[in-house]
Amino acid sequence: MNQKLFKKLVLLIVIMSGNLFFAQTIKGVVTANGTTLPGVSVFVEGSKNGTSTDANGAFELNNVALKSTLVFSYVGYKNVAVKASATMNGVMVSESLNFEEVVVIDTEHRKRKMLMAPLALLKLLR
């Protein structure tokens, strides 16, 4: 009985320590045009493991497998996917958005006369 318990305990230790050898903590800073970006989503592709950058653009992501891919995502920027390494610095690239038209919706009731000036200004800017 004592030998079975010992084998189970050794097996449990081997399984738990496997995470130490095959997973790591990733740290880094995300920037764009030389400025740090707060609130960038950083996650392991194909999993629920993720985090966001802090006010200084820094992040720390635990339990990342050595060969996994990290995805950096932020509104107005292209998603960036890179292979994980111990220390990473992500650089985001701005995504140019070309709009054909802008739709402005006013939720309050206004007179038509009051709305014509802003609509005319939008047509001029276009």
PDB file of C-alpha atoms in Angstrom:
ATOM      1  CA  MET A   1       0.000   0.000   0.000  1.00  0.00           C
ATOM      2  CA  ASN A   2       2.799   2.374   0.918  1.00  0.00           C
ATOM      3  CA  GLN A   3       4.617   1.689  -2.384  1.00  0.00           C
ATOM      4  CA  LYS A   4       1.479   2.495  -4.442  1.00  0.00           C
ATOM      5  CA  LEU A   5       1.069   5.778  -2.630  1.00  0.00           C
ATOM      6  CA  PHE A   6       4.727   6.623  -3.277  1.00  0.00           C
ATOM      7  CA  LYS A   7       4.339   5.864  -7.030  1.00  0.00           C
ATOM      8  CA  LYS A   8       1.238   8.067  -7.241  1.00  0.00           C
ATOM      9  CA  LEU A   9       3.028  10.868  -5.440  1.00  0.00           C
ATOM     10  CA  VAL A  10       6.036  10.644  -7.793  1.00  0.00           C
ATOM     11  CA  LEU A  11       3.722  10.620 -10.816  1.00  0.00           C
ATOM     12  CA  LEU A  12       1.893  13.673  -9.515  1.00  0.00           C
ATOM     13  CA  ILE A  13       5.180  15.544  -8.984  1.00  0.00           C
ATOM     14  CA  VAL A  14       6.356  14.662 -12.516  1.00  0.00           C
ATOM     15  CA  ILE A  15       3.091  15.873 -14.032  1.00  0.00           C
ATOM     16  CA  MET A  16       3.111  19.109 -12.041  1.00  0.00           C
ATOM     17  CA  SER A  17       6.765  19.842 -12.781  1.00  0.00           C
ATOM     18  CA  GLY A  18       6.202  19.273 -16.510  1.00  0.00           C
ATOM     19  CA  ASN A  19       4.444  22.611 -16.550  1.00  0.00           C
ATOM     20  CA  LEU A  20       7.625  24.242 -15.260  1.00  0.00           C
ATOM     21  CA  PHE A  21       9.745  22.830 -18.076  1.00  0.00           C
ATOM     22  CA  PHE A  22       7.333  23.324 -20.967  1.00  0.00           C
ATOM     23  CA  ALA A  23       5.641  26.591 -20.030  1.00  0.00           C
ATOM     24  CA  GLN A  24       7.037  29.956 -19.122  1.00  0.00           C
ATOM     25  CA  THR A  25       6.115  33.503 -18.160  1.00  0.00           C
ATOM     26  CA  ILE A  26       6.300  36.031 -20.977  1.00  0.00           C
ATOM     27  CA  LYS A  27       6.969  39.706 -20.203  1.00  0.00           C
ATOM     28  CA  GLY A  28       7.194  42.663 -22.533  1.00  0.00           C
ATOM     29  CA  VAL A  29       6.090  46.124 -23.623  1.00  0.00           C
ATOM     30  CA  VAL A  30       3.837  47.051 -26.556  1.00  0.00           C
ATOM     31  CA  THR A  31       4.544  50.250 -28.493  1.00  0.00           C
ATOM     32  CA  ALA A  32       3.403  52.083 -31.601  1.00  0.00           C
ATOM     33  CA  ASN A  33       5.390  54.944 -33.157  1.00  0.00           C
ATOM     34  CA  GLY A  34       7.650  55.027 -30.086  1.00  0.00           C
ATOM     35  CA  THR A  35       4.736  55.418 -27.655  1.00  0.00           C
ATOM     36  CA  THR A  36       3.579  52.713 -25.241  1.00  0.00           C
ATOM     37  CA  LEU A  37       0.023  51.469 -25.687  1.00  0.00           C
ATOM     38  CA  PRO A  38      -2.184  50.723 -22.668  1.00  0.00           C
ATOM     39  CA  GLY A  39      -5.059  48.255 -23.049  1.00  0.00           C
ATOM     40  CA  VAL A  40      -3.623  46.090 -25.846  1.00  0.00           C
ATOM     41  CA  SER A  41      -4.988  42.536 -25.723  1.00  0.00           C
ATOM     42  CA  VAL A  42      -2.241  39.910 -25.595  1.00  0.00           C
ATOM     43  CA  PHE A  43      -3.310  36.272 -25.810  1.00  0.00           C
ATOM     44  CA  VAL A  44      -2.073  32.837 -26.745  1.00  0.00           C
ATOM     45  CA  GLU A  45      -3.521  31.840 -30.108  1.00  0.00           C
ATOM     46  CA  GLY A  46      -6.097  29.064 -29.803  1.00  0.00           C
ATOM     47  CA  SER A  47      -6.524  29.348 -26.035  1.00  0.00           C
ATOM     48  CA  LYS A  48      -8.247  31.443 -23.398  1.00  0.00           C
ATOM     49  CA  ASN A  49      -4.923  32.452 -21.839  1.00  0.00           C
ATOM     50  CA  GLY A  50      -4.541  36.205 -22.222  1.00  0.00           C
ATOM     51  CA  THR A  51      -4.058  39.580 -20.597  1.00  0.00           C
ATOM     52  CA  SER A  52      -4.025  43.324 -21.341  1.00  0.00           C
ATOM     53  CA  THR A  53      -1.185  45.804 -21.186  1.00  0.00           C
ATOM     54  CA  ASP A  54      -1.095  48.174 -18.219  1.00  0.00           C
ATOM     55  CA  ALA A  55      -0.894  51.998 -18.311  1.00  0.00           C
ATOM     56  CA  ASN A  56       2.788  51.769 -19.303  1.00  0.00           C
ATOM     57  CA  GLY A  57       2.176  49.278 -22.130  1.00  0.00           C
ATOM     58  CA  ALA A  58       3.729  46.412 -20.121  1.00  0.00           C
ATOM     59  CA  PHE A  59       2.267  42.911 -19.891  1.00  0.00           C
ATOM     60  CA  GLU A  60       2.988  39.610 -18.173  1.00  0.00           C
ATOM     61  CA  LEU A  61       1.476  36.356 -19.392  1.00  0.00           C
ATOM     62  CA  ASN A  62       1.860  33.138 -17.378  1.00  0.00           C
ATOM     63  CA  ASN A  63       1.791  29.480 -18.440  1.00  0.00           C
ATOM     64  CA  VAL A  64       2.740  29.995 -22.078  1.00  0.00           C
ATOM     65  CA  ALA A  65       4.018  26.961 -23.980  1.00  0.00           C
ATOM     66  CA  LEU A  66       7.425  27.396 -25.622  1.00  0.00           C
ATOM     67  CA  LYS A  67       6.240  27.013 -29.221  1.00  0.00           C
ATOM     68  CA  SER A  68       2.963  28.920 -28.939  1.00  0.00           C
ATOM     69  CA  THR A  69       2.012  32.053 -30.879  1.00  0.00           C
ATOM     70  CA  LEU A  70       1.069  35.291 -29.144  1.00  0.00           C
ATOM     71  CA  VAL A  71      -1.453  37.631 -30.747  1.00  0.00           C
ATOM     72  CA  PHE A  72      -1.468  41.369 -30.025  1.00  0.00           C
ATOM     73  CA  SER A  73      -4.784  43.097 -30.732  1.00  0.00           C
ATOM     74  CA  TYR A  74      -5.817  46.753 -30.387  1.00  0.00           C
ATOM     75  CA  VAL A  75      -8.562  48.882 -31.933  1.00  0.00           C
ATOM     76  CA  GLY A  76      -7.294  50.834 -34.939  1.00  0.00           C
ATOM     77  CA  TYR A  77      -4.192  48.640 -35.312  1.00  0.00           C
ATOM     78  CA  LYS A  78      -3.499  45.473 -37.268  1.00  0.00           C
ATOM     79  CA  ASN A  79      -3.342  42.259 -35.258  1.00  0.00           C
ATOM     80  CA  VAL A  80       0.231  41.051 -34.815  1.00  0.00           C
ATOM     81  CA  ALA A  81       1.046  37.343 -34.302  1.00  0.00           C
ATOM     82  CA  VAL A  82       4.549  36.299 -33.180  1.00  0.00           C
ATOM     83  CA  LYS A  83       6.213  33.212 -31.713  1.00  0.00           C
ATOM     84  CA  ALA A  84       6.583  33.355 -27.930  1.00  0.00           C
ATOM     85  CA  SER A  85       9.940  34.071 -26.286  1.00  0.00           C
ATOM     86  CA  ALA A  86      10.893  34.923 -22.692  1.00  0.00           C
ATOM     87  CA  THR A  87      10.975  38.687 -23.252  1.00  0.00           C
ATOM     88  CA  MET A  88       8.944  40.259 -26.014  1.00  0.00           C
ATOM     89  CA  ASN A  89       8.406  43.795 -27.192  1.00  0.00           C
ATOM     90  CA  GLY A  90       5.416  44.086 -29.510  1.00  0.00           C
ATOM     91  CA  VAL A  91       5.209  46.839 -32.092  1.00  0.00           C
ATOM     92  CA  MET A  92       1.742  47.634 -33.375  1.00  0.00           C
ATOM     93  CA  VAL A  93       1.166  48.970 -36.895  1.00  0.00           C
ATOM     94  CA  SER A  94      -1.647  51.453 -37.462  1.00  0.00           C
ATOM     95  CA  GLU A  95      -4.436  50.234 -39.692  1.00  0.00           C
ATOM     96  CA  SER A  96      -5.551  52.859 -42.178  1.00  0.00           C
ATOM     97  CA  LEU A  97      -9.303  52.938 -42.467  1.00  0.00           C
ATOM     98  CA  ASN A  98     -10.819  54.508 -45.559  1.00  0.00           C
ATOM     99  CA  PHE A  99     -14.469  55.335 -45.112  1.00  0.00           C
ATOM    100  CA  GLU A 100     -16.675  56.107 -48.085  1.00  0.00           C
ATOM    101  CA  GLU A 101     -19.227  57.953 -45.992  1.00  0.00           C
ATOM    102  CA  VAL A 102     -20.058  58.843 -42.424  1.00  0.00           C
ATOM    103  CA  VAL A 103     -23.525  58.374 -40.977  1.00  0.00           C
ATOM    104  CA  VAL A 104     -24.472  60.648 -38.097  1.00  0.00           C
ATOM    105  CA  ILE A 105     -27.486  59.632 -36.050  1.00  0.00           C
ATOM    106  CA  ASP A 106     -29.149  62.087 -33.708  1.00  0.00           C
ATOM    107  CA  THR A 107     -31.268  60.449 -31.038  1.00  0.00           C
ATOM    108  CA  GLU A 108     -33.059  63.650 -30.094  1.00  0.00           C
ATOM    109  CA  HIS A 109     -35.793  65.274 -32.146  1.00  0.00           C
ATOM    110  CA  ARG A 110     -34.450  68.357 -33.913  1.00  0.00           C
ATOM    111  CA  LYS A 111     -35.847  70.708 -36.484  1.00  0.00           C
ATOM    112  CA  ARG A 112     -34.733  70.048 -40.044  1.00  0.00           C
ATOM    113  CA  LYS A 113     -33.260  73.536 -40.301  1.00  0.00           C
ATOM    114  CA  MET A 114     -30.854  72.778 -37.415  1.00  0.00           C
ATOM    115  CA  LEU A 115     -29.633  69.570 -39.095  1.00  0.00           C
ATOM    116  CA  MET A 116     -28.926  70.983 -42.549  1.00  0.00           C
ATOM    117  CA  ALA A 117     -25.770  72.926 -41.550  1.00  0.00           C
ATOM    118  CA  PRO A 118     -23.864  69.887 -40.163  1.00  0.00           C
ATOM    119  CA  LEU A 119     -24.893  67.770 -43.173  1.00  0.00           C
ATOM    120  CA  ALA A 120     -23.666  70.455 -45.563  1.00  0.00           C
ATOM    121  CA  LEU A 121     -20.347  70.596 -43.671  1.00  0.00           C
ATOM    122  CA  LEU A 122     -19.921  66.815 -43.971  1.00  0.00           C
ATOM    123  CA  LYS A 123     -20.510  67.015 -47.732  1.00  0.00           C
ATOM    124  CA  LEU A 124     -17.871  69.756 -48.041  1.00  0.00           C
ATOM    125  CA  LEU A 125     -15.294  67.767 -46.086  1.00  0.00           C
ATOM    126  CA  ARG A 126     -15.888  64.717 -48.233  1.00  0.00           C
TER     127      ARG A 126
END
